[in-house]
Amino acid sequence: MSTIVITGAGRGIGREMAGQYLAEGHRVIATVRSQEHADQLRALGAQTHFVEMTDPQSIAAFGQAVADETIDVLIVNAGIMRQRDMRFSNIDVRVFQECFQVNCIAPALLAGHLLAPVRRSQGRKMIAISSGRACISRNTTGSVLMYRASKAALNMTWKTLASDEPDIMALLIHPGRVRTSMGLPEAELSPEESASAVRKVIAESGPQHSGCFVNYAGQTMPW
Ligand SMILES: NC(=O)c1ccc[n+]([C@@H]2O[C@H](COP(=O)([O-])OP(=O)(O)OC[C@H]3O[C@@H](n4cnc5c(N)ncnc54)[C@H](OP(=O)(O)O)[C@@H]3O)[C@@H](O)[C@H]2O)c1
């Protein structure tokens, strides 16, 4: 049995990963923002914490709450996509900052606060859920600026984590295009399929994968 921390576990891919890990008998520590999501996850056997990713104090309090744990896998999954059709002529600074806060700064803070609990485990895995839209070399169409920019920054953050903390296995995973409230209705994967595939990639990952960016099938993604 492993202990898995999943952020943004109340719905979407995070919710599905939590359910699958619990069904396999693992211990899940889930972060949520609503009582409804907490109740649903607790009913499945998860331990829940309320964490607001735009609030560094909330993240620090979570770090304190799990400081004595041994965490086998941290999955930084909570993410936002805002204003897909935003134009350069009309940038909303507050919303742009929120995207960086949730998609990049919160993951960095979580990694820092959870270093000691993850170091107590054998596998020492820190996983960040990235996106194909983070790939600078594949961006031939533009649009979705705030999401792309903040996820590309997440990629650089996790790559740096892999170098700065060489005993941690820091891996970036693109979960595929998934039919969640963030994803498009015509996306090819269900949350169940994505979560199952991402979990397989995590299970099969080892120290040699630290600093890598792969997709849900374990294939290397371009930067
Ligand atoms: N769906 C796709 O096609 C796709 C593709 C590539 C990458 N991804 C990535 O996969 C991850 C999960 O996405 P999803 O599709 O499952 O999205 P989703 O259904 O919109 O779920 C997003 C999750 O993030 C949480 N969250 C958002 N803002 C937060 C905040 N300020 N503080 C704390 N939690 C917050 C949400 O919590 P609440 O319920 O409280 O709002 C929710 O649990 C994200 O990192 C996303 O970028 C998704």
PDB file of C-alpha atoms and ligand atoms in Angstrom:
ATOM      1  CA  MET A   1       0.000   0.000   0.000  1.00  0.00           C
ATOM      2  CA  SER A   2       1.324   3.414  -0.976  1.00  0.00           C
ATOM      3  CA  THR A   3       0.339   6.856   0.255  1.00  0.00           C
ATOM      4  CA  ILE A   4      -0.624   9.153  -2.615  1.00  0.00           C
ATOM      5  CA  VAL A   5      -1.274  12.892  -2.346  1.00  0.00           C
ATOM      6  CA  ILE A   6      -3.479  14.260  -5.132  1.00  0.00           C
ATOM      7  CA  THR A   7      -4.316  17.951  -5.487  1.00  0.00           C
ATOM      8  CA  GLY A   8      -7.549  19.027  -7.146  1.00  0.00           C
ATOM      9  CA  ALA A   9      -9.067  15.634  -6.401  1.00  0.00           C
ATOM     10  CA  GLY A  10     -12.695  16.761  -6.178  1.00  0.00           C
ATOM     11  CA  ARG A  11     -13.511  16.330  -9.842  1.00  0.00           C
ATOM     12  CA  GLY A  12     -12.073  15.560 -13.274  1.00  0.00           C
ATOM     13  CA  ILE A  13      -8.876  13.565 -13.706  1.00  0.00           C
ATOM     14  CA  GLY A  14      -7.824  14.075 -10.068  1.00  0.00           C
ATOM     15  CA  ARG A  15     -11.098  12.682  -8.779  1.00  0.00           C
ATOM     16  CA  GLU A  16     -10.770   9.651 -11.020  1.00  0.00           C
ATOM     17  CA  MET A  17      -7.156   8.991  -9.995  1.00  0.00           C
ATOM     18  CA  ALA A  18      -8.182   9.190  -6.326  1.00  0.00           C
ATOM     19  CA  GLY A  19     -10.999   6.683  -6.840  1.00  0.00           C
ATOM     20  CA  GLN A  20      -8.772   4.255  -8.726  1.00  0.00           C
ATOM     21  CA  TYR A  21      -5.960   4.384  -6.157  1.00  0.00           C
ATOM     22  CA  LEU A  22      -8.467   3.844  -3.328  1.00  0.00           C
ATOM     23  CA  ALA A  23     -10.076   0.921  -5.153  1.00  0.00           C
ATOM     24  CA  GLU A  24      -6.640  -0.720  -5.326  1.00  0.00           C
ATOM     25  CA  GLY A  25      -6.197  -0.338  -1.570  1.00  0.00           C
ATOM     26  CA  HIS A  26      -3.831   2.617  -1.512  1.00  0.00           C
ATOM     27  CA  ARG A  27      -4.087   5.448   0.958  1.00  0.00           C
ATOM     28  CA  VAL A  28      -5.126   8.739  -0.671  1.00  0.00           C
ATOM     29  CA  ILE A  29      -4.644  12.197   0.805  1.00  0.00           C
ATOM     30  CA  ALA A  30      -6.759  14.460  -1.376  1.00  0.00           C
ATOM     31  CA  THR A  31      -6.983  18.233  -1.576  1.00  0.00           C
ATOM     32  CA  VAL A  32     -10.355  19.810  -2.354  1.00  0.00           C
ATOM     33  CA  ARG A  33     -12.096  23.157  -2.016  1.00  0.00           C
ATOM     34  CA  SER A  34     -15.698  22.171  -1.273  1.00  0.00           C
ATOM     35  CA  GLN A  35     -17.421  20.231   1.484  1.00  0.00           C
ATOM     36  CA  GLU A  36     -19.354  18.265  -1.151  1.00  0.00           C
ATOM     37  CA  HIS A  37     -16.141  16.993  -2.752  1.00  0.00           C
ATOM     38  CA  ALA A  38     -14.646  16.249   0.676  1.00  0.00           C
ATOM     39  CA  ASP A  39     -17.711  14.216   1.668  1.00  0.00           C
ATOM     40  CA  GLN A  40     -17.645  12.239  -1.583  1.00  0.00           C
ATOM     41  CA  LEU A  41     -13.956  11.391  -1.247  1.00  0.00           C
ATOM     42  CA  ARG A  42     -14.201  10.552   2.454  1.00  0.00           C
ATOM     43  CA  ALA A  43     -17.039   8.154   1.648  1.00  0.00           C
ATOM     44  CA  LEU A  44     -14.556   6.330  -0.594  1.00  0.00           C
ATOM     45  CA  GLY A  45     -11.946   6.239   2.172  1.00  0.00           C
ATOM     46  CA  ALA A  46      -9.755   9.228   1.332  1.00  0.00           C
ATOM     47  CA  GLN A  47      -8.334  11.660   3.833  1.00  0.00           C
ATOM     48  CA  THR A  48      -9.189  15.192   2.689  1.00  0.00           C
ATOM     49  CA  HIS A  49      -7.763  18.660   3.232  1.00  0.00           C
ATOM     50  CA  PHE A  50      -9.094  21.999   2.073  1.00  0.00           C
ATOM     51  CA  VAL A  51      -6.390  23.754   0.065  1.00  0.00           C
ATOM     52  CA  GLU A  52      -6.744  26.908  -2.031  1.00  0.00           C
ATOM     53  CA  MET A  53      -3.925  26.985  -4.566  1.00  0.00           C
ATOM     54  CA  THR A  54      -3.960  30.762  -4.958  1.00  0.00           C
ATOM     55  CA  ASP A  55      -3.209  31.135  -1.230  1.00  0.00           C
ATOM     56  CA  PRO A  56       0.393  30.354  -0.164  1.00  0.00           C
ATOM     57  CA  GLN A  57      -0.721  30.191   3.495  1.00  0.00           C
ATOM     58  CA  SER A  58      -3.284  27.527   2.678  1.00  0.00           C
ATOM     59  CA  ILE A  59      -0.585  25.518   0.894  1.00  0.00           C
ATOM     60  CA  ALA A  60       1.799  25.967   3.835  1.00  0.00           C
ATOM     61  CA  ALA A  61      -0.893  24.814   6.285  1.00  0.00           C
ATOM     62  CA  PHE A  62      -1.370  21.672   4.194  1.00  0.00           C
ATOM     63  CA  GLY A  63       2.387  21.108   4.275  1.00  0.00           C
ATOM     64  CA  GLN A  64       2.278  21.340   8.075  1.00  0.00           C
ATOM     65  CA  ALA A  65      -0.669  18.953   8.279  1.00  0.00           C
ATOM     66  CA  VAL A  66       1.173  16.210   6.369  1.00  0.00           C
ATOM     67  CA  ALA A  67       4.690  16.982   7.635  1.00  0.00           C
ATOM     68  CA  ASP A  68       4.975  13.715   9.582  1.00  0.00           C
ATOM     69  CA  GLU A  69       3.639  11.496   6.788  1.00  0.00           C
ATOM     70  CA  THR A  70       5.599   9.271   4.446  1.00  0.00           C
ATOM     71  CA  ILE A  71       4.333  10.199   0.997  1.00  0.00           C
ATOM     72  CA  ASP A  72       5.155   7.807  -1.825  1.00  0.00           C
ATOM     73  CA  VAL A  73       3.686   9.885  -4.646  1.00  0.00           C
ATOM     74  CA  LEU A  74       2.752  13.560  -4.816  1.00  0.00           C
ATOM     75  CA  ILE A  75       0.523  14.291  -7.824  1.00  0.00           C
ATOM     76  CA  VAL A  76       0.177  18.001  -8.461  1.00  0.00           C
ATOM     77  CA  ASN A  77      -2.968  17.924 -10.566  1.00  0.00           C
ATOM     78  CA  ALA A  78      -5.051  21.030  -9.699  1.00  0.00           C
ATOM     79  CA  GLY A  79      -5.051  23.373 -12.657  1.00  0.00           C
ATOM     80  CA  ILE A  80      -7.040  26.060 -14.404  1.00  0.00           C
ATOM     81  CA  MET A  81      -7.584  27.270 -17.933  1.00  0.00           C
ATOM     82  CA  ARG A  82      -9.005  30.760 -18.238  1.00  0.00           C
ATOM     83  CA  GLN A  83     -10.107  32.912 -21.179  1.00  0.00           C
ATOM     84  CA  ARG A  84      -9.148  30.592 -24.071  1.00  0.00           C
ATOM     85  CA  ASP A  85      -9.846  33.393 -26.571  1.00  0.00           C
ATOM     86  CA  MET A  86      -8.001  36.181 -24.757  1.00  0.00           C
ATOM     87  CA  ARG A  87      -6.346  38.650 -27.164  1.00  0.00           C
ATOM     88  CA  PHE A  88      -3.019  40.424 -26.596  1.00  0.00           C
ATOM     89  CA  SER A  89      -4.867  43.715 -26.931  1.00  0.00           C
ATOM     90  CA  ASN A  90      -6.990  42.900 -23.891  1.00  0.00           C
ATOM     91  CA  ILE A  91      -4.887  41.128 -21.240  1.00  0.00           C
ATOM     92  CA  ASP A  92      -6.466  40.760 -17.813  1.00  0.00           C
ATOM     93  CA  VAL A  93      -3.470  40.901 -15.463  1.00  0.00           C
ATOM     94  CA  ARG A  94      -5.367  39.533 -12.464  1.00  0.00           C
ATOM     95  CA  VAL A  95      -6.508  36.448 -14.366  1.00  0.00           C
ATOM     96  CA  PHE A  96      -3.049  35.957 -15.888  1.00  0.00           C
ATOM     97  CA  GLN A  97      -1.548  36.028 -12.382  1.00  0.00           C
ATOM     98  CA  GLU A  98      -4.164  33.556 -11.133  1.00  0.00           C
ATOM     99  CA  CYS A  99      -3.122  31.096 -13.862  1.00  0.00           C
ATOM    100  CA  PHE A 100       0.518  31.334 -12.851  1.00  0.00           C
ATOM    101  CA  GLN A 101      -0.441  31.040  -9.196  1.00  0.00           C
ATOM    102  CA  VAL A 102      -2.438  27.821  -9.637  1.00  0.00           C
ATOM    103  CA  ASN A 103      -0.553  26.159 -12.519  1.00  0.00           C
ATOM    104  CA  CYS A 104       3.039  26.980 -11.601  1.00  0.00           C
ATOM    105  CA  ILE A 105       3.637  28.716  -8.262  1.00  0.00           C
ATOM    106  CA  ALA A 106       1.393  26.424  -6.188  1.00  0.00           C
ATOM    107  CA  PRO A 107       3.106  23.278  -7.564  1.00  0.00           C
ATOM    108  CA  ALA A 108       6.511  24.760  -6.690  1.00  0.00           C
ATOM    109  CA  LEU A 109       5.344  25.592  -3.155  1.00  0.00           C
ATOM    110  CA  LEU A 110       3.822  22.134  -2.715  1.00  0.00           C
ATOM    111  CA  ALA A 111       7.040  20.485  -3.853  1.00  0.00           C
ATOM    112  CA  GLY A 112       8.979  22.523  -1.314  1.00  0.00           C
ATOM    113  CA  HIS A 113       6.636  21.839   1.582  1.00  0.00           C
ATOM    114  CA  LEU A 114       6.416  18.111   0.841  1.00  0.00           C
ATOM    115  CA  LEU A 115      10.107  17.396   0.252  1.00  0.00           C
ATOM    116  CA  ALA A 116      10.646  15.830   3.680  1.00  0.00           C
ATOM    117  CA  PRO A 117       7.538  13.550   3.617  1.00  0.00           C
ATOM    118  CA  VAL A 118       8.373  12.392   0.072  1.00  0.00           C
ATOM    119  CA  ARG A 119      12.033  11.783   1.021  1.00  0.00           C
ATOM    120  CA  ARG A 120      10.867   9.268   3.650  1.00  0.00           C
ATOM    121  CA  SER A 121       9.452   7.025   0.893  1.00  0.00           C
ATOM    122  CA  GLN A 122      11.234   4.504  -1.321  1.00  0.00           C
ATOM    123  CA  GLY A 123      10.145   5.871  -4.689  1.00  0.00           C
ATOM    124  CA  ARG A 124      10.283   9.593  -3.831  1.00  0.00           C
ATOM    125  CA  LYS A 125       7.968  10.532  -6.707  1.00  0.00           C
ATOM    126  CA  MET A 126       6.738  14.036  -7.423  1.00  0.00           C
ATOM    127  CA  ILE A 127       4.447  14.163 -10.460  1.00  0.00           C
ATOM    128  CA  ALA A 128       3.180  17.337 -12.121  1.00  0.00           C
ATOM    129  CA  ILE A 129       0.231  17.108 -14.488  1.00  0.00           C
ATOM    130  CA  SER A 130       1.280  19.266 -17.402  1.00  0.00           C
ATOM    131  CA  SER A 131      -0.280  19.644 -20.839  1.00  0.00           C
ATOM    132  CA  GLY A 132       0.446  19.316 -24.538  1.00  0.00           C
ATOM    133  CA  ARG A 133      -0.252  23.036 -24.645  1.00  0.00           C
ATOM    134  CA  ALA A 134       2.942  23.566 -22.638  1.00  0.00           C
ATOM    135  CA  CYS A 135       5.038  22.446 -25.644  1.00  0.00           C
ATOM    136  CA  ILE A 136       6.638  25.572 -27.085  1.00  0.00           C
ATOM    137  CA  SER A 137       7.914  23.693 -30.144  1.00  0.00           C
ATOM    138  CA  ARG A 138       4.402  22.461 -30.996  1.00  0.00           C
ATOM    139  CA  ASN A 139       2.685  25.803 -30.634  1.00  0.00           C
ATOM    140  CA  THR A 140       1.843  26.567 -34.240  1.00  0.00           C
ATOM    141  CA  THR A 141      -1.714  27.764 -33.622  1.00  0.00           C
ATOM    142  CA  GLY A 142      -1.434  30.225 -30.732  1.00  0.00           C
ATOM    143  CA  SER A 143      -4.409  31.052 -28.464  1.00  0.00           C
ATOM    144  CA  VAL A 144      -4.969  29.969 -24.851  1.00  0.00           C
ATOM    145  CA  LEU A 145      -2.034  32.181 -23.853  1.00  0.00           C
ATOM    146  CA  MET A 146      -2.389  32.181 -20.079  1.00  0.00           C
ATOM    147  CA  TYR A 147      -2.738  28.408 -19.840  1.00  0.00           C
ATOM    148  CA  ARG A 148       0.102  27.722 -22.291  1.00  0.00           C
ATOM    149  CA  ALA A 149       2.455  30.172 -20.585  1.00  0.00           C
ATOM    150  CA  SER A 150       1.753  28.961 -17.051  1.00  0.00           C
ATOM    151  CA  LYS A 151       2.052  25.267 -17.996  1.00  0.00           C
ATOM    152  CA  ALA A 152       5.332  25.933 -19.865  1.00  0.00           C
ATOM    153  CA  ALA A 153       6.523  27.626 -16.657  1.00  0.00           C
ATOM    154  CA  LEU A 154       5.406  24.536 -14.719  1.00  0.00           C
ATOM    155  CA  ASN A 155       7.545  22.408 -17.044  1.00  0.00           C
ATOM    156  CA  MET A 156      10.596  24.569 -16.334  1.00  0.00           C
ATOM    157  CA  THR A 157       9.803  24.458 -12.611  1.00  0.00           C
ATOM    158  CA  TRP A 158       9.664  20.649 -12.537  1.00  0.00           C
ATOM    159  CA  LYS A 159      12.786  20.304 -14.701  1.00  0.00           C
ATOM    160  CA  THR A 160      14.583  22.545 -12.226  1.00  0.00           C
ATOM    161  CA  LEU A 161      13.198  20.529  -9.303  1.00  0.00           C
ATOM    162  CA  ALA A 162      14.703  17.401 -10.862  1.00  0.00           C
ATOM    163  CA  SER A 163      18.127  19.061 -10.973  1.00  0.00           C
ATOM    164  CA  ASP A 164      17.975  20.854  -7.636  1.00  0.00           C
ATOM    165  CA  GLU A 165      16.695  17.822  -5.699  1.00  0.00           C
ATOM    166  CA  PRO A 166      18.422  14.869  -7.419  1.00  0.00           C
ATOM    167  CA  ASP A 167      17.114  12.298  -4.939  1.00  0.00           C
ATOM    168  CA  ILE A 168      13.512  13.166  -5.958  1.00  0.00           C
ATOM    169  CA  MET A 169      11.926  11.622  -9.073  1.00  0.00           C
ATOM    170  CA  ALA A 170      10.292  14.705 -10.608  1.00  0.00           C
ATOM    171  CA  LEU A 171       8.204  13.778 -13.667  1.00  0.00           C
ATOM    172  CA  LEU A 172       5.868  15.832 -15.895  1.00  0.00           C
ATOM    173  CA  ILE A 173       2.907  14.011 -17.469  1.00  0.00           C
ATOM    174  CA  HIS A 174       0.517  15.226 -20.182  1.00  0.00           C
ATOM    175  CA  PRO A 175      -2.729  13.349 -19.373  1.00  0.00           C
ATOM    176  CA  GLY A 176      -4.067  13.486 -22.936  1.00  0.00           C
ATOM    177  CA  ARG A 177      -7.111  15.408 -24.083  1.00  0.00           C
ATOM    178  CA  VAL A 178      -9.781  14.433 -21.605  1.00  0.00           C
ATOM    179  CA  ARG A 179     -13.553  14.984 -21.402  1.00  0.00           C
ATOM    180  CA  THR A 180     -13.657  17.013 -18.176  1.00  0.00           C
ATOM    181  CA  SER A 181     -15.019  20.483 -17.512  1.00  0.00           C
ATOM    182  CA  MET A 182     -11.638  21.830 -18.649  1.00  0.00           C
ATOM    183  CA  GLY A 183     -11.315  19.521 -21.650  1.00  0.00           C
ATOM    184  CA  LEU A 184     -13.432  19.608 -24.782  1.00  0.00           C
ATOM    185  CA  PRO A 185     -16.520  17.372 -25.198  1.00  0.00           C
ATOM    186  CA  GLU A 186     -14.933  15.781 -28.283  1.00  0.00           C
ATOM    187  CA  ALA A 187     -11.659  14.977 -26.470  1.00  0.00           C
ATOM    188  CA  GLU A 188     -10.528  11.412 -27.106  1.00  0.00           C
ATOM    189  CA  LEU A 189     -10.112  10.175 -23.520  1.00  0.00           C
ATOM    190  CA  SER A 190     -12.588   9.703 -20.673  1.00  0.00           C
ATOM    191  CA  PRO A 191     -11.354  10.683 -17.196  1.00  0.00           C
ATOM    192  CA  GLU A 192     -11.243   6.948 -16.360  1.00  0.00           C
ATOM    193  CA  GLU A 193      -8.990   6.166 -19.341  1.00  0.00           C
ATOM    194  CA  SER A 194      -6.666   9.094 -18.678  1.00  0.00           C
ATOM    195  CA  ALA A 195      -6.375   8.405 -14.935  1.00  0.00           C
ATOM    196  CA  SER A 196      -5.679   4.730 -15.515  1.00  0.00           C
ATOM    197  CA  ALA A 197      -2.991   5.487 -18.124  1.00  0.00           C
ATOM    198  CA  VAL A 198      -1.348   8.210 -16.015  1.00  0.00           C
ATOM    199  CA  ARG A 199      -1.261   5.866 -13.012  1.00  0.00           C
ATOM    200  CA  LYS A 200       0.466   3.211 -15.129  1.00  0.00           C
ATOM    201  CA  VAL A 201       3.113   5.738 -16.213  1.00  0.00           C
ATOM    202  CA  ILE A 202       3.653   6.727 -12.573  1.00  0.00           C
ATOM    203  CA  ALA A 203       3.916   3.102 -11.441  1.00  0.00           C
ATOM    204  CA  GLU A 204       6.477   2.298 -14.141  1.00  0.00           C
ATOM    205  CA  SER A 205       8.568   5.438 -13.594  1.00  0.00           C
ATOM    206  CA  GLY A 206      11.914   5.353 -11.849  1.00  0.00           C
ATOM    207  CA  PRO A 207      14.883   7.600 -11.063  1.00  0.00           C
ATOM    208  CA  GLN A 208      15.968   7.517 -14.717  1.00  0.00           C
ATOM    209  CA  HIS A 209      12.786   9.400 -15.659  1.00  0.00           C
ATOM    210  CA  SER A 210      13.379  12.380 -13.389  1.00  0.00           C
ATOM    211  CA  GLY A 211      13.298  15.615 -15.374  1.00  0.00           C
ATOM    212  CA  CYS A 212      11.371  14.004 -18.237  1.00  0.00           C
ATOM    213  CA  PHE A 213       8.124  15.168 -19.845  1.00  0.00           C
ATOM    214  CA  VAL A 214       5.959  12.284 -21.113  1.00  0.00           C
ATOM    215  CA  ASN A 215       2.361  11.725 -22.155  1.00  0.00           C
ATOM    216  CA  TYR A 216      -0.231   9.340 -20.704  1.00  0.00           C
ATOM    217  CA  ALA A 217       1.218   6.531 -22.844  1.00  0.00           C
ATOM    218  CA  GLY A 218       4.706   7.114 -21.466  1.00  0.00           C
ATOM    219  CA  GLN A 219       5.953   8.618 -24.735  1.00  0.00           C
ATOM    220  CA  THR A 220       8.407  11.517 -24.616  1.00  0.00           C
ATOM    221  CA  MET A 221       6.816  14.906 -25.177  1.00  0.00           C
ATOM    222  CA  PRO A 222       8.717  17.705 -26.938  1.00  0.00           C
ATOM    223  CA  TRP A 223       9.543  20.794 -24.865  1.00  0.00           C
TER     224      TRP A 223
HETATM  225  N1  LIG B   1      -8.832  17.861 -19.509  1.00  0.00           N
HETATM  226  C1  LIG B   1      -7.853  17.931 -20.388  1.00  0.00           C
HETATM  227  O1  LIG B   1      -8.077  17.722 -21.611  1.00  0.00           O
HETATM  228  C2  LIG B   1      -6.443  18.231 -19.950  1.00  0.00           C
HETATM  229  C3  LIG B   1      -5.440  18.224 -20.925  1.00  0.00           C
HETATM  230  C4  LIG B   1      -4.132  18.502 -20.542  1.00  0.00           C
HETATM  231  C5  LIG B   1      -3.843  18.751 -19.209  1.00  0.00           C
HETATM  232  N2  LIG B   1      -4.851  18.755 -18.275  1.00  0.00           N
HETATM  233  C6  LIG B   1      -4.474  19.030 -16.890  1.00  0.00           C
HETATM  234  O2  LIG B   1      -5.000  18.018 -16.041  1.00  0.00           O
HETATM  235  C7  LIG B   1      -5.232  18.560 -14.732  1.00  0.00           C
HETATM  236  C8  LIG B   1      -6.655  18.215 -14.296  1.00  0.00           C
HETATM  237  O3  LIG B   1      -7.530  18.808 -15.229  1.00  0.00           O
HETATM  238  P1  LIG B   1      -9.068  18.384 -15.384  1.00  0.00           P
HETATM  239  O4  LIG B   1      -9.313  18.235 -16.832  1.00  0.00           O
HETATM  240  O5  LIG B   1      -9.398  17.288 -14.461  1.00  0.00           O
HETATM  241  O6  LIG B   1      -9.743  19.760 -14.933  1.00  0.00           O
HETATM  242  P2  LIG B   1     -11.053  20.075 -14.061  1.00  0.00           P
HETATM  243  O7  LIG B   1     -12.069  19.023 -14.241  1.00  0.00           O
HETATM  244  O8  LIG B   1     -11.375  21.483 -14.410  1.00  0.00           O
HETATM  245  O9  LIG B   1     -10.523  19.978 -12.548  1.00  0.00           O
HETATM  246  C9  LIG B   1      -9.609  20.938 -12.071  1.00  0.00           C
HETATM  247  C10 LIG B   1      -9.289  20.627 -10.625  1.00  0.00           C
HETATM  248  O10 LIG B   1      -8.383  21.650 -10.155  1.00  0.00           O
HETATM  249  C11 LIG B   1      -8.924  22.214  -8.959  1.00  0.00           C
HETATM  250  N3  LIG B   1      -8.588  23.634  -8.828  1.00  0.00           N
HETATM  251  C12 LIG B   1      -8.760  24.609  -9.737  1.00  0.00           C
HETATM  252  N4  LIG B   1      -8.410  25.799  -9.236  1.00  0.00           N
HETATM  253  C13 LIG B   1      -8.009  25.570  -7.958  1.00  0.00           C
HETATM  254  C14 LIG B   1      -7.547  26.396  -6.918  1.00  0.00           C
HETATM  255  N5  LIG B   1      -7.413  27.721  -7.076  1.00  0.00           N
HETATM  256  N6  LIG B   1      -7.234  25.821  -5.727  1.00  0.00           N
HETATM  257  C15 LIG B   1      -7.371  24.492  -5.537  1.00  0.00           C
HETATM  258  N7  LIG B   1      -7.822  23.644  -6.496  1.00  0.00           N
HETATM  259  C16 LIG B   1      -8.124  24.192  -7.686  1.00  0.00           C
HETATM  260  C17 LIG B   1     -10.429  22.054  -9.100  1.00  0.00           C
HETATM  261  O11 LIG B   1     -11.036  22.158  -7.824  1.00  0.00           O
HETATM  262  P3  LIG B   1     -12.563  22.727  -7.634  1.00  0.00           P
HETATM  263  O12 LIG B   1     -13.474  21.579  -7.955  1.00  0.00           O
HETATM  264  O13 LIG B   1     -12.591  23.149  -6.221  1.00  0.00           O
HETATM  265  O14 LIG B   1     -12.710  23.876  -8.601  1.00  0.00           O
HETATM  266  C18 LIG B   1     -10.518  20.675  -9.724  1.00  0.00           C
HETATM  267  O15 LIG B   1     -10.416  19.677  -8.736  1.00  0.00           O
HETATM  268  C19 LIG B   1      -4.984  20.062 -14.830  1.00  0.00           C
HETATM  269  O16 LIG B   1      -3.704  20.380 -14.336  1.00  0.00           O
HETATM  270  C20 LIG B   1      -5.055  20.322 -16.318  1.00  0.00           C
HETATM  271  O17 LIG B   1      -4.321  21.446 -16.714  1.00  0.00           O
HETATM  272  C21 LIG B   1      -6.147  18.490 -18.612  1.00  0.00           C
END
